[in-house]
Amino acid sequence: MAHSVNDNSIESLISASKALRLSLQKSQSIGSALEKAGNRFEEINHRLPSLEAAVRPIRADKEALAAVGGHINRAVGPAAAVLKVFDAVHGLEKSLLSDPRSDLPGYLSVLKRLQEALRFLGDNCGLAIQWLEDIVEYLEDNAVADERYLSNLKKSLKSLRELQSEEEKANLDGGLLEAALEKLENEFRRLLTEHSVPLPMSSPSSLGEQACIAPSPLPVLVIQKLQAILGRLIANNRLEKCISIYVEVRSSNVRASLQALNLDYLEISIAEFNDVQSIEGYISQWGKHLEFAVKHLFEAEYKLCNDVFERIGLDVWMGCFAKIAAQAGILAFLQFGKTVTESKKDPIKLLKLLDIFASLNKLRLDFNRLFGGPACLEIQILTRDLIKSVIDGAAEIFWELLLQVKLQRQNPPPQDGSVPKLVSFITDYCNKLLGDDYKPILTQVLIIYRSWKHEKFQEGLLINEVLEIVKAIELNLEAWIKAYEDTSLANLFAMNNHWHLYKHLKGTKLGVLLGDAWLREHEQYKDYYSTVFLRDSWGKLPGHLSREGLILFSGGRATARDLVKKRLKSFNEAFDDMYKKQSSWIMSDKDLREKTCQLIVQAVVPVYRSYMQNYGPLVEQDASSSKYAKYSVHTFEKMLMSLFQPKPVRYGSFKGRQMSGKFNGVADLRRTTSAVV
């Protein structure tokens, strides 16, 4: 029985021990859990303020909580739409930063989408911000949200509102639109540059002939691309930039076309030349170059401006063309003509002014069509000034020419008896004025000039003025003939000039105007003075070779020899003196010179030959024979035929006193004569 009790006690102890061990383990677990819970409580304790703020709306008024949902939905809807479009804008970035040339239509389409998106953002961002501001104001009024939370929202909305300024709206795309527009401008320039080729020249010196190839307009496809680009750039207020690029490229192309013509002379200033003669060749080129520039280059630019800018409006493309014309050189052409009109007055300048007027008049319709619009006002003003200066200058020179001829009368005649430069110049000059090239132009100029003065012009005025000039020349000749002290030189001078008037005017416009009777009169005057000249000079020479008395001394050789020596000596002295003096005299006309020399030879050489054949032997054997038989007949004839030869040109001058301040620097023929003879 005892054994049984003991067994039960041991089992009880074992059970109690197990229970105690389990309790200890639970206690340890609880302790560990309590330790961890302490840390969590501390963390919760720190988070309680924010948690309190977060759950505060739950404690708000039930009606306020019910209403806030609708406000939030209305505010978030527009904001979400704006954000969606904004994301779409950034989705276009890759396409718009690519090169437009690969797919210009596609590029323009994407750019259009970008602008539509930006317009949406610009129009709706403000609305979304307003809705958000309204909900914040509602939350604040109804104490639904924490003040610190609302403060942060207000700061964010204020920043968004500031971005709504006009300057900041442009940055909604982060500069993507600006970059795309610059690429379009570059493509506009590239298309123009690659298809703008200078006009090829076959021969710049022969522009009046087939000197150039007609300019080809830009290909239709290129023009269409330029117009498409223009449309998009204009929509973004970039028209002026487009025009600037267009003018720069096309005016540069025109200048490149003109470079082959060597137009440096257009830059000549009034200080760089004193008379028209120094640039006469340039004036002739100027007319051809101006016609080429207007008809081939500016005409092409005019049409091209119309093609490219026609959809924008007349004012725009005409203004564009005006800038191209000005920058490419039309103003330089006109200024050169103005410089010529401002140079020293000179008779030859009249012809050059008429050349300039003819060139401008030939292009009158082209000028009116190309440069007639308001945009070309500067070109119009300079053109009008040039035409007025040309007409005034030409008319004044023409009407003062008679006075200038009269003023020469007081000057001495040429010392060599030649034709004065005034005479040769005026005869050729008047013929030119009456010729088919200049008479119509001069008539038109004088008609315009007198109309400005409210005076009528009749063609008889031009003819009468030319006739008066010729009469003045005749009176000058009469005065100059009388001015010579040496009558033989006076006769030679008269021969020269009457023959010049006859020969150089016969068969000419001026000669026909003066008539056959006038011409025959001068021919007769030439014959008369020729006869008098031979009689009073060389005709007296044979008288020194008289045979008187020699027959009586046929039996006395010594006496005859002395008489022959004496007469040969007298003859030689007279010949040498006359030859020396007349060797400096001039007959420019070859026919007159040869005929006169032949008449002298006929008057002198036969007598000399006969005398030497008969009496030469008396002195040829004498030790001093060379003093008397000084010239052989051949040498004598050769010397006479060499008389009156023109000397190397040394031009005199055509100068006279000024009538008024109008004629700045009277006519100078040192250079002008060579230009018209």
XYZ file of C-alpha atoms in Angstrom:
677
model
C 0.000 0.000 0.000
C 2.868 2.335 0.946
C 4.657 1.547 -2.271
C 1.662 2.674 -4.216
C 1.458 6.017 -2.350
C 5.058 6.800 -3.081
C 4.606 6.191 -6.758
C 1.731 8.630 -6.857
C 3.737 11.338 -5.127
C 6.599 11.075 -7.563
C 4.269 11.428 -10.541
C 2.700 14.490 -8.943
C 6.110 16.091 -8.509
C 7.032 15.338 -12.075
C 3.776 16.930 -13.301
C 4.289 19.994 -11.112
C 7.823 20.315 -12.405
C 6.614 20.245 -15.992
C 3.910 22.783 -15.237
C 6.397 25.057 -13.569
C 8.756 24.771 -16.532
C 5.940 25.651 -18.922
C 4.961 28.636 -16.795
C 8.558 29.828 -16.802
C 8.729 29.557 -20.594
C 5.463 31.503 -20.937
C 6.804 34.138 -18.598
C 9.897 34.513 -20.724
C 7.793 34.812 -23.894
C 5.550 37.404 -22.305
C 8.601 39.371 -21.148
C 10.061 39.356 -24.614
C 6.727 40.410 -26.105
C 6.382 43.182 -23.561
C 9.843 44.419 -24.439
C 8.954 44.590 -28.150
C 5.604 46.175 -27.427
C 7.385 48.946 -25.531
C 9.329 49.894 -28.656
C 6.150 49.837 -30.776
C 4.337 51.980 -28.270
C 7.143 54.493 -28.387
C 7.004 54.549 -32.239
C 3.190 54.889 -32.163
C 3.551 57.668 -29.661
C 5.784 59.604 -32.135
C 3.346 59.057 -35.025
C 0.230 60.003 -33.116
C 0.263 63.748 -34.172
C 0.357 62.969 -37.886
C -2.081 60.119 -37.509
C -4.316 62.467 -35.634
C -4.153 64.975 -38.520
C -4.780 62.244 -41.032
C -7.848 60.933 -39.304
C -9.129 64.330 -38.287
C -11.453 64.648 -41.398
C -13.121 61.506 -40.111
C -14.045 63.473 -37.079
C -15.350 66.355 -39.160
C -18.993 67.188 -39.581
C -20.834 64.484 -41.457
C -22.379 66.931 -43.988
C -18.980 68.513 -44.731
C -17.493 65.091 -45.345
C -20.341 64.227 -47.703
C -19.881 67.417 -49.791
C -16.082 67.307 -50.101
C -16.161 64.290 -52.410
C -17.882 66.179 -55.240
C -15.536 69.142 -54.942
C -12.495 66.886 -55.155
C -13.834 65.061 -58.213
C -14.513 68.330 -60.072
C -11.000 69.641 -59.289
C -9.111 66.454 -60.045
C -10.829 65.856 -63.433
C -9.390 68.948 -65.279
C -6.041 68.544 -63.547
C -5.811 64.922 -64.697
C -6.648 65.957 -68.290
C -3.939 68.641 -68.225
C -1.391 66.149 -66.949
C -2.368 63.693 -69.676
C -1.849 66.318 -72.418
C 1.397 67.412 -70.815
C 2.642 63.826 -70.999
C 1.582 63.742 -74.674
C 3.668 66.870 -75.374
C 6.776 65.162 -74.125
C 5.897 62.199 -76.284
C 6.376 64.419 -79.375
C 9.882 65.463 -78.399
C 11.762 62.785 -80.345
C 9.951 63.547 -83.616
C 10.357 67.315 -83.339
C 14.074 67.145 -82.564
C 14.716 65.151 -85.749
C 15.695 66.673 -89.141
C 12.637 68.052 -91.016
C 14.116 67.390 -94.458
C 13.520 63.624 -94.212
C 9.735 64.037 -93.885
C 8.669 67.677 -93.982
C 4.881 67.017 -94.167
C 5.107 64.615 -91.241
C 7.233 67.073 -89.265
C 4.748 69.886 -89.874
C 1.894 67.602 -88.826
C 3.610 66.717 -85.536
C 4.417 70.385 -84.956
C 0.755 71.235 -85.515
C -0.220 68.646 -82.879
C 2.296 70.183 -80.477
C 0.799 73.607 -80.952
C -2.721 72.267 -80.446
C -1.582 70.592 -77.220
C 0.095 73.775 -76.043
C -3.043 75.767 -76.799
C -5.027 73.236 -74.731
C -2.560 73.547 -71.876
C -2.589 77.301 -72.124
C -6.367 77.404 -72.097
C -6.991 74.748 -69.386
C -4.166 75.000 -66.895
C -5.768 78.069 -65.390
C -9.116 76.315 -65.102
C -7.552 73.307 -63.356
C -5.703 75.563 -60.947
C -8.907 77.482 -60.201
C -10.735 74.239 -59.368
C -7.908 73.141 -57.102
C -7.895 76.518 -55.372
C -11.632 76.209 -54.824
C -11.340 72.806 -53.132
C -8.504 74.024 -50.900
C -10.607 77.020 -49.939
C -13.532 74.636 -49.132
C -11.334 72.370 -47.023
C -10.023 75.396 -45.167
C -13.464 76.927 -44.576
C -14.897 73.689 -43.272
C -11.838 72.674 -41.224
C -11.789 69.376 -43.056
C -7.986 69.200 -43.433
C -4.964 70.020 -41.380
C -3.669 73.594 -41.621
C -0.134 72.464 -42.413
C -1.446 70.262 -45.194
C -3.487 73.137 -46.597
C -0.477 75.458 -46.400
C 1.580 73.127 -48.564
C -1.256 72.911 -51.086
C -1.484 76.713 -51.253
C 2.247 77.032 -51.925
C 2.046 74.536 -54.762
C -0.978 76.283 -56.304
C 0.744 79.675 -56.040
C 3.705 78.336 -58.017
C 1.335 76.967 -60.657
C -0.479 80.302 -60.843
C 2.813 82.135 -61.449
C 3.529 79.779 -64.321
C 0.340 81.062 -65.958
C 2.044 84.394 -66.922
C 2.469 84.990 -70.669
C 6.232 84.579 -70.490
C 6.014 81.312 -68.631
C 3.298 79.841 -70.857
C 5.905 79.597 -73.602
C 7.873 77.238 -71.427
C 5.064 74.754 -70.945
C 6.826 72.500 -73.454
C 10.286 73.028 -72.001
C 11.406 74.941 -75.138
C 10.386 72.179 -77.565
C 8.320 74.500 -79.794
C 11.164 77.014 -80.027
C 13.609 74.308 -81.026
C 11.212 72.950 -83.658
C 10.643 76.406 -85.158
C 14.385 77.006 -85.391
C 14.732 73.718 -87.250
C 12.042 74.851 -89.669
C 13.877 78.151 -90.213
C 17.066 76.237 -90.927
C 15.196 74.027 -93.396
C 13.756 77.152 -95.055
C 17.291 78.528 -95.450
C 18.643 75.186 -96.688
C 15.970 74.816 -99.373
C 16.644 78.340 -100.614
C 20.418 78.075 -100.505
C 20.678 74.700 -102.244
C 18.398 75.797 -105.087
C 19.720 79.366 -105.509
C 22.359 79.146 -108.222
C 24.064 82.251 -109.753
C 23.077 82.930 -113.341
C 25.760 81.468 -115.657
C 27.423 83.914 -118.045
C 28.682 82.913 -121.459
C 30.355 86.262 -122.177
C 30.031 89.230 -119.808
C 31.453 91.540 -122.494
C 28.652 90.821 -124.966
C 25.504 91.188 -122.890
C 23.664 92.726 -125.796
C 23.968 89.427 -127.604
C 23.177 85.941 -126.332
C 25.175 86.530 -123.181
C 23.220 84.605 -120.598
C 20.979 81.659 -119.982
C 17.452 82.527 -118.845
C 17.074 81.942 -115.100
C 15.152 78.855 -114.075
C 12.630 79.429 -111.261
C 12.813 77.301 -108.165
C 11.239 73.875 -108.730
C 7.534 73.763 -107.950
C 8.102 71.188 -105.212
C 10.632 73.464 -103.510
C 8.256 76.430 -103.670
C 5.497 74.292 -102.157
C 7.807 73.256 -99.310
C 8.808 76.880 -98.708
C 5.144 77.891 -98.596
C 4.313 75.081 -96.165
C 7.149 76.129 -93.866
C 6.125 79.760 -94.176
C 2.580 78.928 -93.129
C 3.723 77.266 -89.918
C 6.334 79.938 -89.103
C 3.914 82.786 -89.779
C 1.440 81.153 -87.378
C 4.176 81.584 -84.784
C 4.901 85.255 -85.586
C 8.105 84.506 -87.482
C 7.330 86.171 -90.824
C 10.020 88.828 -90.415
C 12.632 86.169 -89.759
C 11.523 84.288 -92.891
C 11.759 87.453 -94.977
C 15.186 88.197 -93.528
C 16.443 84.738 -94.498
C 14.854 84.936 -97.955
C 16.289 88.395 -98.679
C 19.730 87.388 -97.443
C 19.935 84.257 -99.608
C 18.358 85.629 -102.789
C 20.133 89.006 -102.760
C 23.401 87.168 -102.232
C 22.557 85.007 -105.241
C 21.913 88.075 -107.426
C 25.203 89.653 -106.327
C 26.989 86.431 -107.192
C 25.430 86.555 -110.674
C 26.674 90.115 -111.132
C 30.216 89.413 -109.953
C 31.219 88.127 -113.386
C 30.464 91.578 -114.815
C 33.170 93.331 -112.762
C 31.020 96.146 -111.407
C 33.704 97.792 -109.272
C 33.271 100.963 -111.303
C 29.877 101.491 -109.660
C 31.717 102.487 -106.500
C 33.595 105.357 -108.191
C 33.008 108.593 -106.291
C 32.773 112.113 -107.675
C 36.193 112.817 -106.188
C 37.815 110.007 -108.193
C 37.316 111.547 -111.617
C 37.263 115.078 -112.925
C 35.552 114.605 -116.263
C 33.332 112.144 -118.034
C 36.088 111.087 -120.421
C 37.879 109.215 -117.643
C 34.875 106.913 -117.152
C 33.334 107.085 -120.626
C 33.871 103.364 -121.211
C 32.152 102.563 -117.941
C 29.063 104.558 -118.946
C 28.645 102.381 -122.022
C 28.996 99.229 -119.885
C 26.622 100.677 -117.301
C 23.712 100.726 -119.732
C 24.240 97.096 -120.765
C 24.793 95.930 -117.204
C 21.701 97.755 -115.916
C 19.525 96.268 -118.648
C 20.866 92.803 -117.903
C 20.286 93.206 -114.157
C 16.727 94.477 -114.591
C 15.507 92.172 -117.338
C 17.199 88.959 -116.229
C 17.969 89.129 -112.511
C 15.455 91.483 -110.875
C 12.679 90.260 -113.164
C 13.335 86.698 -111.982
C 13.397 87.771 -108.321
C 10.159 89.695 -108.780
C 8.386 86.599 -110.095
C 9.905 84.331 -107.472
C 8.873 86.611 -104.604
C 5.338 86.510 -105.951
C 5.420 82.706 -106.215
C 6.732 82.137 -102.700
C 4.837 84.840 -100.783
C 1.670 85.233 -102.888
C -0.577 83.667 -100.226
C 0.564 86.183 -97.634
C -0.259 89.362 -99.518
C 0.998 91.918 -102.035
C 2.589 94.195 -99.459
C 4.674 91.379 -98.053
C 6.161 90.016 -101.263
C 6.653 93.461 -102.796
C 8.469 94.551 -99.653
C 10.587 91.435 -99.837
C 11.469 92.130 -103.475
C 12.295 95.759 -102.700
C 14.823 94.662 -100.079
C 16.409 92.164 -102.461
C 16.714 94.764 -105.224
C 18.252 97.310 -102.859
C 20.725 94.898 -101.298
C 21.642 93.248 -104.597
C 22.790 96.478 -106.247
C 20.063 98.500 -108.011
C 20.840 101.490 -105.789
C 24.521 101.302 -106.768
C 23.554 101.417 -110.457
C 21.426 104.511 -109.913
C 24.020 106.200 -107.725
C 26.677 105.753 -110.417
C 24.446 107.580 -112.897
C 23.931 110.348 -110.339
C 27.687 110.642 -109.887
C 28.100 111.149 -113.639
C 25.563 113.978 -113.578
C 27.506 115.646 -110.763
C 30.834 115.602 -112.617
C 32.325 118.637 -114.355
C 30.295 119.957 -117.266
C 31.784 119.145 -120.628
C 30.302 118.964 -124.148
C 31.075 115.244 -124.394
C 29.163 114.821 -121.163
C 25.986 115.705 -123.060
C 26.353 112.554 -125.177
C 26.968 110.457 -122.083
C 23.932 111.935 -120.332
C 21.873 111.117 -123.398
C 23.239 107.554 -123.241
C 22.129 107.311 -119.609
C 18.705 108.737 -120.434
C 18.319 106.296 -123.329
C 19.141 103.351 -121.058
C 16.672 104.484 -118.403
C 14.002 105.279 -120.971
C 14.423 101.844 -122.549
C 13.765 100.285 -119.143
C 10.985 102.711 -118.150
C 8.147 100.166 -118.331
C 10.235 97.561 -116.492
C 11.087 100.076 -113.758
C 7.456 101.104 -113.353
C 6.304 97.495 -113.088
C 9.081 96.159 -110.882
C 9.761 99.184 -108.677
C 6.444 101.029 -108.839
C 5.022 99.852 -105.517
C 5.164 101.706 -102.170
C 7.830 99.292 -100.909
C 10.284 100.551 -103.562
C 10.002 104.206 -102.563
C 13.759 104.635 -102.101
C 14.431 103.245 -105.588
C 11.725 105.496 -107.052
C 13.148 108.612 -105.410
C 16.691 107.903 -106.572
C 15.460 107.093 -110.091
C 13.481 110.329 -110.316
C 16.433 112.324 -109.018
C 18.709 110.688 -111.569
C 16.346 111.345 -114.487
C 15.894 114.969 -113.428
C 19.638 115.485 -113.106
C 20.227 113.860 -116.504
C 17.608 116.011 -118.254
C 18.662 119.238 -116.540
C 22.336 118.584 -117.186
C 21.876 117.599 -120.842
C 19.603 120.556 -121.650
C 21.870 123.067 -119.935
C 24.969 121.822 -121.758
C 23.168 121.898 -125.102
C 21.764 125.407 -124.693
C 25.098 126.779 -123.446
C 27.135 125.163 -126.219
C 26.657 128.145 -128.572
C 28.026 130.496 -125.952
C 31.029 128.263 -125.359
C 31.818 128.305 -129.102
C 31.597 132.094 -129.172
C 33.900 132.389 -126.179
C 36.641 130.584 -128.113
C 36.806 133.419 -130.631
C 39.022 135.464 -128.367
C 41.646 132.706 -128.178
C 44.535 132.697 -130.699
C 44.395 130.279 -133.648
C 46.734 127.243 -133.834
C 50.368 128.201 -134.494
C 50.707 125.385 -137.015
C 47.691 126.436 -139.100
C 45.865 123.170 -138.436
C 42.152 122.656 -137.878
C 41.367 123.782 -134.311
C 40.057 121.076 -132.062
C 36.977 123.196 -131.569
C 36.144 122.996 -135.293
C 36.730 119.269 -135.673
C 34.959 118.547 -132.426
C 31.892 120.701 -133.065
C 31.335 119.387 -136.595
C 31.476 115.767 -135.464
C 29.567 116.632 -132.301
C 26.679 118.297 -134.118
C 26.533 115.393 -136.554
C 26.154 113.027 -133.636
C 23.418 115.173 -132.123
C 21.552 115.126 -135.437
C 22.139 111.408 -136.029
C 19.549 108.687 -135.625
C 21.093 107.576 -132.325
C 20.964 110.896 -130.489
C 18.491 113.247 -132.177
C 15.323 111.437 -130.933
C 16.763 111.224 -127.429
C 17.916 114.852 -127.350
C 14.537 115.961 -128.714
C 12.726 114.023 -125.988
C 15.017 115.455 -123.319
C 14.482 119.020 -124.519
C 10.709 118.505 -124.713
C 10.638 117.305 -121.096
C 12.992 120.057 -119.967
C 10.880 122.819 -121.517
C 7.635 121.251 -120.257
C 8.992 121.543 -116.723
C 9.374 125.248 -117.419
C 5.870 125.356 -118.952
C 7.356 126.099 -122.372
C 6.580 124.385 -125.655
C 9.259 122.742 -127.751
C 9.333 122.522 -131.532
C 11.845 120.473 -133.487
C 12.896 123.638 -135.319
C 14.474 124.850 -132.094
C 16.979 122.008 -132.152
C 17.814 122.544 -135.839
C 18.124 126.308 -135.426
C 20.415 125.934 -132.438
C 22.745 123.618 -134.383
C 22.776 126.043 -137.335
C 23.637 128.900 -134.986
C 26.531 126.877 -133.625
C 27.867 126.271 -137.152
C 27.543 129.987 -137.939
C 29.487 130.751 -134.794
C 32.219 128.385 -135.978
C 32.390 130.248 -139.314
C 32.698 133.582 -137.531
C 35.445 132.124 -135.346
C 37.346 131.052 -138.474
C 37.089 134.510 -139.983
C 38.425 136.067 -136.816
C 41.277 133.559 -136.563
C 42.316 134.032 -140.220
C 42.718 137.743 -139.542
C 44.653 137.044 -136.338
C 47.686 135.577 -138.168
C 50.596 137.917 -138.845
C 51.977 135.571 -141.515
C 49.611 135.767 -144.474
C 50.830 132.447 -145.894
C 50.040 130.722 -142.618
C 46.648 132.456 -142.576
C 45.974 131.136 -146.094
C 47.020 127.608 -145.143
C 44.793 127.798 -142.043
C 41.861 128.901 -144.225
C 42.535 126.044 -146.681
C 42.595 123.513 -143.879
C 39.375 124.641 -142.263
C 37.255 125.298 -145.344
C 38.284 121.893 -146.697
C 37.469 120.302 -143.355
C 33.972 121.808 -143.364
C 33.396 120.655 -146.913
C 34.838 117.165 -146.725
C 33.725 116.183 -143.227
C 30.173 117.491 -143.568
C 29.424 116.355 -147.107
C 26.994 113.443 -147.023
C 26.318 113.839 -143.291
C 23.154 114.826 -141.446
C 24.594 118.251 -140.768
C 25.820 118.614 -144.351
C 22.345 117.843 -145.697
C 20.892 120.368 -143.274
C 23.362 123.075 -144.403
C 22.766 122.314 -148.077
C 24.888 121.755 -151.196
C 25.316 125.459 -151.831
C 26.894 125.918 -148.405
C 29.235 122.998 -148.984
C 30.274 124.209 -152.473
C 30.980 127.626 -151.040
C 33.497 126.184 -148.610
C 35.044 124.081 -151.354
C 35.484 127.213 -153.436
C 36.982 129.026 -150.475
C 39.479 126.202 -150.138
C 40.438 126.501 -153.811
C 40.762 130.269 -153.520
C 43.016 130.167 -150.463
C 45.037 127.360 -152.023
C 45.736 129.499 -155.068
C 46.654 132.502 -152.951
C 48.850 130.376 -150.693
C 50.855 128.955 -153.636
C 51.147 132.331 -155.324
C 52.344 134.204 -152.277
C 54.747 131.587 -150.916
C 56.140 128.780 -153.048
C 55.130 130.506 -156.244
C 57.726 133.185 -155.597
C 60.564 130.692 -155.271
C 61.210 130.083 -159.021
C 61.814 133.808 -159.423
C 65.201 133.350 -157.743
C 66.310 131.137 -160.645
C 66.097 133.790 -163.299
C 68.022 133.169 -166.521
C 68.226 136.825 -167.290
C 71.725 137.894 -168.413
C 73.167 134.415 -168.565
C 72.929 134.240 -172.369
C 75.028 137.355 -172.682
C 77.862 135.722 -170.822
C 78.042 132.632 -172.928
C 81.578 133.453 -173.851
C 82.627 134.126 -170.271
C 82.261 131.052 -168.058
C 83.680 132.675 -164.971
C 81.230 135.531 -165.054
C 78.325 133.180 -165.771
C 79.450 130.863 -162.943
C 79.399 133.720 -160.468
C 75.925 134.780 -161.526
C 74.591 131.204 -161.268
C 76.182 130.821 -157.851
C 74.571 134.019 -156.696
C 71.121 133.008 -157.889
C 71.382 129.444 -156.550
C 72.483 130.816 -153.221
C 69.497 133.173 -153.157
C 67.179 130.318 -154.154
C 68.611 127.965 -151.514
C 68.312 130.559 -148.800
C 64.712 131.316 -149.729
C 63.876 127.613 -149.937
C 65.560 126.749 -146.639
C 63.808 129.597 -144.890
C 60.400 128.660 -146.317
C 60.888 124.935 -145.771
C 61.999 125.389 -142.196
C 59.049 127.617 -141.430
C 56.425 125.514 -143.184
C 57.771 122.201 -141.890
C 56.031 123.028 -138.620
C 52.739 123.711 -140.387
C 50.161 120.933 -140.554
C 47.547 119.649 -142.951
C 45.794 116.803 -141.178
C 43.759 115.763 -144.191
C 45.846 113.406 -146.314
C 44.146 114.273 -149.608
C 44.561 118.004 -149.134
C 48.160 117.560 -147.996
C 49.173 115.418 -150.959
C 47.399 117.652 -153.463
C 48.974 120.798 -152.034
C 52.454 119.251 -152.021
C 52.003 118.147 -155.618
C 51.010 121.681 -156.610
C 54.123 123.015 -154.873
C 56.257 120.437 -156.645
C 54.708 121.333 -159.974
C 55.344 125.008 -159.332
C 58.965 124.641 -158.237
C 60.610 121.357 -159.259
C 60.370 121.644 -163.087
C 61.963 125.101 -162.948
C 64.691 123.852 -160.604
C 65.340 120.736 -162.716
C 65.649 122.768 -165.938
C 67.879 125.324 -164.275
C 70.219 122.687 -162.875
C 70.374 120.830 -166.176
C 71.362 124.008 -167.997
C 73.545 125.761 -165.439
C 74.378 123.165 -162.856
C 77.581 122.093 -164.667
C 78.972 125.619 -164.196
C 79.134 125.128 -160.443
C 79.304 121.356 -160.023
C 83.034 121.265 -160.830
C 83.737 124.097 -158.450
C 85.387 123.214 -155.149
C 82.483 124.842 -153.285
C 79.792 123.350 -155.489
C 77.926 121.824 -152.539
C 77.107 125.287 -151.293
C 75.240 126.061 -154.482
C 74.113 122.737 -155.941
C 72.823 121.930 -152.462
C 69.938 119.635 -153.384
C 69.491 117.068 -156.094
C 66.199 117.208 -157.933
C 65.133 113.946 -156.240
C 66.004 115.230 -152.791
C 64.328 118.518 -153.501
C 61.092 116.827 -154.603
C 61.155 114.428 -151.661
C 61.498 117.292 -149.200
C 58.575 119.161 -150.713
C 56.354 116.052 -150.594
C 57.135 115.619 -146.900
C 55.685 118.998 -145.920
C 52.700 119.528 -143.585
C 52.879 116.103 -141.946
C 50.862 115.767 -138.706
C 52.993 115.649 -135.608
C 52.432 113.315 -132.660
C 49.136 114.310 -131.076
C 49.397 117.144 -128.605
C 45.903 118.282 -128.005
C 45.114 121.873 -127.386
C 42.211 122.861 -125.229
C 38.784 124.236 -125.760
C 38.491 126.742 -122.952
C 36.525 129.907 -122.518
C 35.253 132.190 -119.834
C 32.271 130.959 -117.894
C 28.903 132.454 -118.633
C 27.615 131.564 -115.217
C 28.168 129.246 -112.355
C 26.211 126.588 -114.211
C 29.093 125.628 -116.471
C 31.561 124.393 -113.883
C 34.836 124.071 -115.722
C 34.287 125.000 -119.333
C 34.539 122.443 -122.076
C 37.967 120.846 -122.372
C 38.735 119.025 -125.590
C 42.150 117.637 -124.745
C 40.485 114.300 -124.181
C 37.010 114.651 -125.589
C 38.120 115.195 -129.166
C 39.703 111.809 -129.431
C 36.473 110.286 -128.282
C 34.341 111.646 -131.090
C 36.706 111.866 -134.046
